CSV table of C-alpha atoms in Angstrom, one decimal:
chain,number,residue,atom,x,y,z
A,1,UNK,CA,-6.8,-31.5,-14.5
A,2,UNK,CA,-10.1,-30.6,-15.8
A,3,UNK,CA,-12.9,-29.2,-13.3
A,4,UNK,CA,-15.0,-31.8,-13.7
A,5,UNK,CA,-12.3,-34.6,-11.9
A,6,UNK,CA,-11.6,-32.1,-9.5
A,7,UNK,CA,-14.4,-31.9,-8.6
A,8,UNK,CA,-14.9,-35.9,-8.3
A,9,UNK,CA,-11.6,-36.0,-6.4
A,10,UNK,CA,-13.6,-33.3,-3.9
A,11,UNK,CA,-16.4,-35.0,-3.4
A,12,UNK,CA,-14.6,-38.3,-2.2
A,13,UNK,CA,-11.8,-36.3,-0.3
A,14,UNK,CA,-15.4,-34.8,1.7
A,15,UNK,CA,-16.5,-38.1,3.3
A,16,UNK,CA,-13.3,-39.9,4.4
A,17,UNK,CA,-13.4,-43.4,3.4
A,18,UNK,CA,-11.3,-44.8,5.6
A,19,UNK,CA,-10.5,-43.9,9.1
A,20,UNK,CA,-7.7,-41.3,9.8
A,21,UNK,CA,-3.8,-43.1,10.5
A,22,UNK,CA,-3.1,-43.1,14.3
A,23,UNK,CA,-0.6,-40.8,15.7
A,24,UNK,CA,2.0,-44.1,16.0
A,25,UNK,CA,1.0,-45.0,12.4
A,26,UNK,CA,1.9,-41.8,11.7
A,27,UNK,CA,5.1,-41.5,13.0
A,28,UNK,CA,6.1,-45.3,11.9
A,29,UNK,CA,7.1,-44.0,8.7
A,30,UNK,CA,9.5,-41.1,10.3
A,31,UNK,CA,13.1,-41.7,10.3
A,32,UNK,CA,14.2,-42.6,13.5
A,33,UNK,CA,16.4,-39.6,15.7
A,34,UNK,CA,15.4,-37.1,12.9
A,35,UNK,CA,14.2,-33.2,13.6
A,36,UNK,CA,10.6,-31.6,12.7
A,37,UNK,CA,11.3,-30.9,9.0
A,38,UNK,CA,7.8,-29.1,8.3
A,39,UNK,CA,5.4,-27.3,11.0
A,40,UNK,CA,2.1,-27.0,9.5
A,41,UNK,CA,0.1,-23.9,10.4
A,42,UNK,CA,-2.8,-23.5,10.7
A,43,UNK,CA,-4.8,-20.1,11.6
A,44,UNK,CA,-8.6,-20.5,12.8
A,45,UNK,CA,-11.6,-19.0,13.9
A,46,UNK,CA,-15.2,-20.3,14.2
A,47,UNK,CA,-14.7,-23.0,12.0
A,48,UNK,CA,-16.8,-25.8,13.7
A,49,UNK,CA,-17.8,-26.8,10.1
A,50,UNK,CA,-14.4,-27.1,8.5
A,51,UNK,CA,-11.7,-27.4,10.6
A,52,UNK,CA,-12.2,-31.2,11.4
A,53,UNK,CA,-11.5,-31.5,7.3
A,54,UNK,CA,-8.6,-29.3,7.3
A,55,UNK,CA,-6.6,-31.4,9.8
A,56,UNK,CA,-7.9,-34.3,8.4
A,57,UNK,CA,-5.9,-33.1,5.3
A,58,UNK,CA,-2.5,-32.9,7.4
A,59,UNK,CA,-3.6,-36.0,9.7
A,60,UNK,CA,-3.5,-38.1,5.9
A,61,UNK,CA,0.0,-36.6,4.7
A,62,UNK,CA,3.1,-39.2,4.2
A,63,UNK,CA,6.4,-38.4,4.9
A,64,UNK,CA,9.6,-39.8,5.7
A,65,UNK,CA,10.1,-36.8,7.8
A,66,UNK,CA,8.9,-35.5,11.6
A,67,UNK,CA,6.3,-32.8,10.9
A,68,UNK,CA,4.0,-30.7,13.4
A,69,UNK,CA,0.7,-29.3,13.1
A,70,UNK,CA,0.6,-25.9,15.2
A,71,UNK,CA,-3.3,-24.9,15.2
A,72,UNK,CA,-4.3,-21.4,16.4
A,73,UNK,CA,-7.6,-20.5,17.3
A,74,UNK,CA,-8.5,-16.7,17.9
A,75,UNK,CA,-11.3,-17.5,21.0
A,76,UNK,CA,-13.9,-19.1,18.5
A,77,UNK,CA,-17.6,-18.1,19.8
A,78,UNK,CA,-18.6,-21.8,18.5
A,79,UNK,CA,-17.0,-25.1,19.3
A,80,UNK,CA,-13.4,-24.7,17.0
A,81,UNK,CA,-11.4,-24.9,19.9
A,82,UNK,CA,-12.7,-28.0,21.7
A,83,UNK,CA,-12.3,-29.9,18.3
A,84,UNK,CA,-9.2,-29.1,18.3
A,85,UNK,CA,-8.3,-30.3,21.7
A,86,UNK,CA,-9.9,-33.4,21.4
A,87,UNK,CA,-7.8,-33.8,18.3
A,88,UNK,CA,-4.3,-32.7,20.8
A,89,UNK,CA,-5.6,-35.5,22.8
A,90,UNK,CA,-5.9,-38.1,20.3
A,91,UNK,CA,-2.1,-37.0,18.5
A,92,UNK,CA,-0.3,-35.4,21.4
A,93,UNK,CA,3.3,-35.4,19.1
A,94,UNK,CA,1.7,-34.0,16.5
A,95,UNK,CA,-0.9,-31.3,17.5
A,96,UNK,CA,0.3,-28.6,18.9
A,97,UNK,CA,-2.9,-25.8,19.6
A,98,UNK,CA,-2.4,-22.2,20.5
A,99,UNK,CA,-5.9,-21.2,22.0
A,100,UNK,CA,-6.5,-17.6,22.8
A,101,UNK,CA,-8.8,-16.9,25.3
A,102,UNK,CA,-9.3,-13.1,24.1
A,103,UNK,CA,-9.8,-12.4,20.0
A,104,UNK,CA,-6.3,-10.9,19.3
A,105,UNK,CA,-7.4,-10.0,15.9
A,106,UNK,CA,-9.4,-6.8,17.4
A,107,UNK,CA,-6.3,-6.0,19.0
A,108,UNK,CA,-4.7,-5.5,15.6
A,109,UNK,CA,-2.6,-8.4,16.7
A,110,UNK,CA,-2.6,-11.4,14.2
A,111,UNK,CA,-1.9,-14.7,14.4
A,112,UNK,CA,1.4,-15.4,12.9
A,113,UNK,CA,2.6,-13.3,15.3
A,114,UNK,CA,2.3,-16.5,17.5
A,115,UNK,CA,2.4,-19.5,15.9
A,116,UNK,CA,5.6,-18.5,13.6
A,117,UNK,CA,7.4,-18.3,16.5
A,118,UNK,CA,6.5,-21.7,18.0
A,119,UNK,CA,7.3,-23.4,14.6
A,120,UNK,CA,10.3,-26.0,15.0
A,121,UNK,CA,10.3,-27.1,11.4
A,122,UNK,CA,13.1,-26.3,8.4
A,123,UNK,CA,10.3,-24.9,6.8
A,124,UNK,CA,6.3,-23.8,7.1
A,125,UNK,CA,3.2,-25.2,5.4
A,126,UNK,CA,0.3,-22.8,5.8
A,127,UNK,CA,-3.6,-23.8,5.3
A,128,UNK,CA,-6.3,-21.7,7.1
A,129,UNK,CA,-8.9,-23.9,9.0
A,130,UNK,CA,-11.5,-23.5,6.6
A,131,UNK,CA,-9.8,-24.5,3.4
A,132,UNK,CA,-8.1,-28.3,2.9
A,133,UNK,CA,-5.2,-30.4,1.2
A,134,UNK,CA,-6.1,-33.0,-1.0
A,135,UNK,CA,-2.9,-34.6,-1.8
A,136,UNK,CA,-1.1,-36.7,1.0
A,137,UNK,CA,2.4,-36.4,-0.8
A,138,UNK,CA,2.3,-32.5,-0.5
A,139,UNK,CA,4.7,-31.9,1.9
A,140,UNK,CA,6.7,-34.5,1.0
A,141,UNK,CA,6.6,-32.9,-2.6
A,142,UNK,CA,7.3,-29.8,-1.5
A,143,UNK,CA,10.3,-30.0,0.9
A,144,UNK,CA,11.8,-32.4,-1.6
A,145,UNK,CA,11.9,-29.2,-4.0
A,146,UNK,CA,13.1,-26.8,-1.3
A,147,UNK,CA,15.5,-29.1,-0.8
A,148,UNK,CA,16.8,-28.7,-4.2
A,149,UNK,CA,16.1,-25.0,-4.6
A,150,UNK,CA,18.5,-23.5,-2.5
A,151,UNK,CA,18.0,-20.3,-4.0
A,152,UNK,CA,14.2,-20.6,-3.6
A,153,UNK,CA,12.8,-19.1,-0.4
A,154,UNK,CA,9.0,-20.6,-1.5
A,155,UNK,CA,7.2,-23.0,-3.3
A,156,UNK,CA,3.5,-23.3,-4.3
A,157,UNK,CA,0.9,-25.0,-6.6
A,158,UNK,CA,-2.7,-24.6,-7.8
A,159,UNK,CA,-5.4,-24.3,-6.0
A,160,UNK,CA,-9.6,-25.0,-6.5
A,161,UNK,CA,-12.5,-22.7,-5.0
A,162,UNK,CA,-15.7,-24.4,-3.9
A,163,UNK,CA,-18.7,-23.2,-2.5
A,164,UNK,CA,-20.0,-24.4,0.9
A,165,UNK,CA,-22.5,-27.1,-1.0
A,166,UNK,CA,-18.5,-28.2,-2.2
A,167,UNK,CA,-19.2,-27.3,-5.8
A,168,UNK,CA,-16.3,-25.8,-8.3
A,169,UNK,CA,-16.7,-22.3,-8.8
A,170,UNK,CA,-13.1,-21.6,-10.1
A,171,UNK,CA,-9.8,-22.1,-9.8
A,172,UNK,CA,-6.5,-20.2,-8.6
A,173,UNK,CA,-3.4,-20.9,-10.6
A,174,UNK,CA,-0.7,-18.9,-9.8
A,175,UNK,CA,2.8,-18.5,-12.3
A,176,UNK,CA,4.0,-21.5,-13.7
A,177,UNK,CA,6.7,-19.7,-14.2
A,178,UNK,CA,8.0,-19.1,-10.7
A,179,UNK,CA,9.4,-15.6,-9.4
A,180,UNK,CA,12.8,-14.4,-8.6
A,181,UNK,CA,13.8,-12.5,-5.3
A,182,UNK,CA,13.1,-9.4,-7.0
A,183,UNK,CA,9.2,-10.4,-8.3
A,184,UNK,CA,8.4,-11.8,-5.3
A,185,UNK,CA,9.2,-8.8,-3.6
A,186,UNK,CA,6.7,-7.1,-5.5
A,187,UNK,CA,4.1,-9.4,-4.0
A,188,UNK,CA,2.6,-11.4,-6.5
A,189,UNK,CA,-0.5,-13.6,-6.2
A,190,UNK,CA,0.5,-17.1,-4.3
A,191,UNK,CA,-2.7,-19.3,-2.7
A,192,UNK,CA,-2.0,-18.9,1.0
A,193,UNK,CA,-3.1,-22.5,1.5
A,194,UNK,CA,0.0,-23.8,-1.4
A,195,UNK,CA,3.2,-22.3,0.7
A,196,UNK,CA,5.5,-23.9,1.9
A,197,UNK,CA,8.5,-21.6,2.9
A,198,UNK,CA,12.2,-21.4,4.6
A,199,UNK,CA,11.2,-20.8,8.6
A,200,UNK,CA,13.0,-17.5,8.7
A,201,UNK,CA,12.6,-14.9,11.5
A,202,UNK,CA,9.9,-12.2,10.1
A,203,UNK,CA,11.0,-9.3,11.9
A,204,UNK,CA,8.3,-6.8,10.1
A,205,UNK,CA,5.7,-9.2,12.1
A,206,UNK,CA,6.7,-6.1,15.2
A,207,UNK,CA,4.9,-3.7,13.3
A,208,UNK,CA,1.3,-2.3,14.4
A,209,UNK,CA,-0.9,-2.1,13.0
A,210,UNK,CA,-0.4,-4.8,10.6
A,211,UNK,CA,-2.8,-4.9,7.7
A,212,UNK,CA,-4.9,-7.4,7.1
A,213,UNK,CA,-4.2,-8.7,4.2
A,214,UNK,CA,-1.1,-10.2,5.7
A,215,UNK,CA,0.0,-12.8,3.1
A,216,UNK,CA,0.7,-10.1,0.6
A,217,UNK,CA,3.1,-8.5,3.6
A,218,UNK,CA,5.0,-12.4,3.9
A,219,UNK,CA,5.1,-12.6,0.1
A,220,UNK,CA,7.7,-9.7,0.1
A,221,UNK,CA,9.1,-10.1,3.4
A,222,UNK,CA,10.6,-13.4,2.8
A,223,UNK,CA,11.6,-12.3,-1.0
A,224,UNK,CA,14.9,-11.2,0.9
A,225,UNK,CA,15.7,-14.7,1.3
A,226,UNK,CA,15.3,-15.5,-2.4
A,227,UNK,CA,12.7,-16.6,-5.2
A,228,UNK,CA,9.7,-19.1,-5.4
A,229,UNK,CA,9.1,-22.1,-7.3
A,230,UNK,CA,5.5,-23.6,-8.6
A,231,UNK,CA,5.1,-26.9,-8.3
A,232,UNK,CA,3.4,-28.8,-10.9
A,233,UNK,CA,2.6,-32.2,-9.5
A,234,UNK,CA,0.5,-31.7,-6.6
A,235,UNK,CA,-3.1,-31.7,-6.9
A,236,UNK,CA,-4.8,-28.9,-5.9
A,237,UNK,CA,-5.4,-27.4,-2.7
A,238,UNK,CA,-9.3,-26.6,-1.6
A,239,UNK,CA,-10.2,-22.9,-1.4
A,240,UNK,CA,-13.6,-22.7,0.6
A,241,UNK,CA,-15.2,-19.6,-0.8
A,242,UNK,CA,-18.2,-19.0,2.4
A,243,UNK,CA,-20.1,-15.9,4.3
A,244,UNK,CA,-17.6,-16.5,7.2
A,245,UNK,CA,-14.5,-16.4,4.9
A,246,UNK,CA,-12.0,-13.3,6.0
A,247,UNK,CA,-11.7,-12.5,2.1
A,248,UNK,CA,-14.1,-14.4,0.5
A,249,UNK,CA,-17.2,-12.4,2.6
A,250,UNK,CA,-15.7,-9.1,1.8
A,251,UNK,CA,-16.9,-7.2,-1.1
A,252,UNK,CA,-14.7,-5.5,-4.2
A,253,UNK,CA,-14.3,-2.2,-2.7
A,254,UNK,CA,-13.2,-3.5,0.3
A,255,UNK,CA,-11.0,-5.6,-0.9
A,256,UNK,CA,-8.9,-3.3,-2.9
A,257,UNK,CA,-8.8,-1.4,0.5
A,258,UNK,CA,-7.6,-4.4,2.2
A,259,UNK,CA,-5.0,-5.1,-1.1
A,260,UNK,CA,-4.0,-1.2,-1.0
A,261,UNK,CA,-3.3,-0.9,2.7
A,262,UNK,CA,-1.1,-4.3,2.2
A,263,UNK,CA,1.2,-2.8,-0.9
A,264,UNK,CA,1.4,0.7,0.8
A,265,UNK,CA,2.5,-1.3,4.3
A,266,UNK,CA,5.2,-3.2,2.2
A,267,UNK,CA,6.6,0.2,0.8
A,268,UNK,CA,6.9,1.8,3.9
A,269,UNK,CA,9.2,-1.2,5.4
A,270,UNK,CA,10.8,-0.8,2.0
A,271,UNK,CA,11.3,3.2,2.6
A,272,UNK,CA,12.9,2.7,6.0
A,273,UNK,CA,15.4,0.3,5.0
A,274,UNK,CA,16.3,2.3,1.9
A,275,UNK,CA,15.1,0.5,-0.5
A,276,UNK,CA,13.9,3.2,-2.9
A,277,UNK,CA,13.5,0.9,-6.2
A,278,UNK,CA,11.4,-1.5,-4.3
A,279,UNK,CA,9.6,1.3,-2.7
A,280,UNK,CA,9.0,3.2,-6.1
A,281,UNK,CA,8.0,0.0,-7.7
A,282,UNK,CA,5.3,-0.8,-4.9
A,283,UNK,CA,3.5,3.2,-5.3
A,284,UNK,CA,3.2,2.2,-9.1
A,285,UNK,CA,1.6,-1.1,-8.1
A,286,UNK,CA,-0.8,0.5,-6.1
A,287,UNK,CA,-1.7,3.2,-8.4
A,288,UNK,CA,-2.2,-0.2,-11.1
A,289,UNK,CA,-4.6,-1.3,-8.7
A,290,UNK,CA,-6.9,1.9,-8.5
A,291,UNK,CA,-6.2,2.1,-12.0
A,292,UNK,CA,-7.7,-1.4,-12.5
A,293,UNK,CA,-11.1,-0.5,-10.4
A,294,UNK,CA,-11.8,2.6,-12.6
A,295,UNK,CA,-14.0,0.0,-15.0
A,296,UNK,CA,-15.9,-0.9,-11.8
A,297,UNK,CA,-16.2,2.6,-10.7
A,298,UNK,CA,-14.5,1.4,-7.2
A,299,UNK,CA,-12.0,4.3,-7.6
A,300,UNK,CA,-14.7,6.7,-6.9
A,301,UNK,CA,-16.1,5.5,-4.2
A,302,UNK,CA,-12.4,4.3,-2.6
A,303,UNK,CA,-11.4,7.7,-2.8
A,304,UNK,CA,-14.6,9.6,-2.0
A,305,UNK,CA,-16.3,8.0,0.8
A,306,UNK,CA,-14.5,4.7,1.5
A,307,UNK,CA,-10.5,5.7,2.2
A,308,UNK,CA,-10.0,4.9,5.5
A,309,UNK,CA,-7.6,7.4,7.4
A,310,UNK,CA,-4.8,5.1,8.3
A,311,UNK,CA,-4.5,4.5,4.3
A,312,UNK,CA,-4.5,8.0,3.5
A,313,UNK,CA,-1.7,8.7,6.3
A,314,UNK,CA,0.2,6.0,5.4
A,315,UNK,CA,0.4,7.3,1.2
A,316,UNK,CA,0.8,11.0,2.7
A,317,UNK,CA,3.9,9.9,4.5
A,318,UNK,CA,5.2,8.0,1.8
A,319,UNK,CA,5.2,10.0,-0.8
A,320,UNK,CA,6.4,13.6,1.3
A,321,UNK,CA,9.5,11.6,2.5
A,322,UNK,CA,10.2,9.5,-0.8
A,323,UNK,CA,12.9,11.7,-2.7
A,324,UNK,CA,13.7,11.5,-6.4
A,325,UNK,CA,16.6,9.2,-7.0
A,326,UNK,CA,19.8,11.6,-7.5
């Protein structure tokens, strides 16, 4: 699909043209007596400008199947969270909100640690609340291949980025190739807002401080479960690239930061459980990434001035209690 009819299927998909199903419209197409097969999860925070068009995008998807949409919202300062009660009102079945009343993600606390918990689905479809779905068979696409993977723990497909005037500024197209357990362990790029996973327990979620950059931590976490599949016949997701974006706003230096303390998290897990290949495998990925800013001249200043303390610790411990392999 070319930019240009992306971008055409984007604008229409901006201004509904028809009003969203019902709840009961919704649900008239489930199989009667069967389970939540998909929990849709959804992490927000002051997104009174997008979050109507993210659950738009999982109010308009058609399945055979129960699903849920689980919506958390980390004490928005603008009007996130009474949208999305009047939207619990209007689909009581469906939307299920977790509203904090304190912002959790100063606490170091974040916000799978609640909603995966909560989710009552055979697997989990993530979107943040600024970002959107523009294809209503995407779940039904994508649990249909889970279904048929079983040794697939994930599956994903393409996404689009778009500027807040909803113009195409690129796109994100992960391996058409798919991974096995041991790639994905390594933490590969996936879109966040293309996964749809196995709802296993994620027992590293206990850890604090977890880093930020928390979908790279999930990407090799659930590798223990087994590989990922891309899906080709999806259209693409909606990647809203905006000042109030958690990685879009940041800038390169701190983003390797971010992608560092991430990798350098994963080995450490890796480390305990005595994993030393994985562990080994993760340090060289991490040196590949400073390697890759030395063009950029980010290495100098990561190192120099911006290495926060908690990174530094967490490579000093690392590599005094990582032994050669005998």
């Amino acid at each position: 699909m070319k930019d240009k009819d992306v971008k055409g299927d984007l604008l229409q998909a901006s201004v509904p043209r028809k009003a969203l199903p019902t709840e009961e419209q919704i649900k008239s197409t489930w199989r009667k007596g069967a389970s939540c097969r998909v929990s849709i999860v959804c992490h927000t925070y002051n997104h009174e400008p997008f979050i109507e068009q993210a659950l738009a995008g999982f109010l308009i998807q058609r399945t055979e199947f129960p699903f849920e949409i689980i919506v958390h919202d980390d004490a928005s300062t603008d009007n996130t969270a009474r949208i999305i009660e009047r939207y619990r009102t209007a689909y009581p079945d469906i939307v299920r909100p977790v509203l904090q009343t304190k912002n959790q993600y100063r606490l170091g606390i974040r916000p799978p640690c609640f909603t995966f918990p909560l989710a009552r689905g055979d697997y989990i479809a993530l979107c943040e609340g600024d970002d959107y779905w523009l294809d209503e068979h995407k779940l039904s696409k994508q649990a249909a291949v889970l279904d048929q993977s079983p040794s697939a723990v994930m599956c994903y497909h393409d996404a689009i980025r778009v500027s807040e005037e909803g113009r195409v500024v690129g796109r994100s197209e992960p391996s058409r190739a798919g991974y096995n357990a041991s790639q994905l362990a390594l933490a590969p790029f996936i879109p966040t807002l293309t996964r749809m996973f196995r709802n296993k327990p994620v027992h590293w979620l206990d850890r604090r401080p977890l880093p930020i950059a928390l979908d790279i931590v999930l990407t090799s976490y659930f590798s223990r479960h087994g590989g990922a599949v891309y899906v080709n016949d999806i259209a693409p997701a909606v990647y809203r690239v905006h000042d109030g974006g958690m990685w879009s706003r940041r800038g390169a230096v701190e983003r390797l930061r971010t992608t560092l303390d991430a990798v350098l998290f994963i080995a450490a897990r890796y480390q305990e459980e005595g994993d030393t290949r994985a562990t080994r495998l993760l340090l060289t990925r991490a040196v590949s990434e400073l390697i890759g800013a030395v063009g950029t001249a980010i290495i100098a200043k990561v190192l120099m001035r911006r290495f926060s303390e908690r990174l530094k610790a967490r490579l000093k411990r690392l590599l005094v209690r990582l032994k050669p392999d005998s």
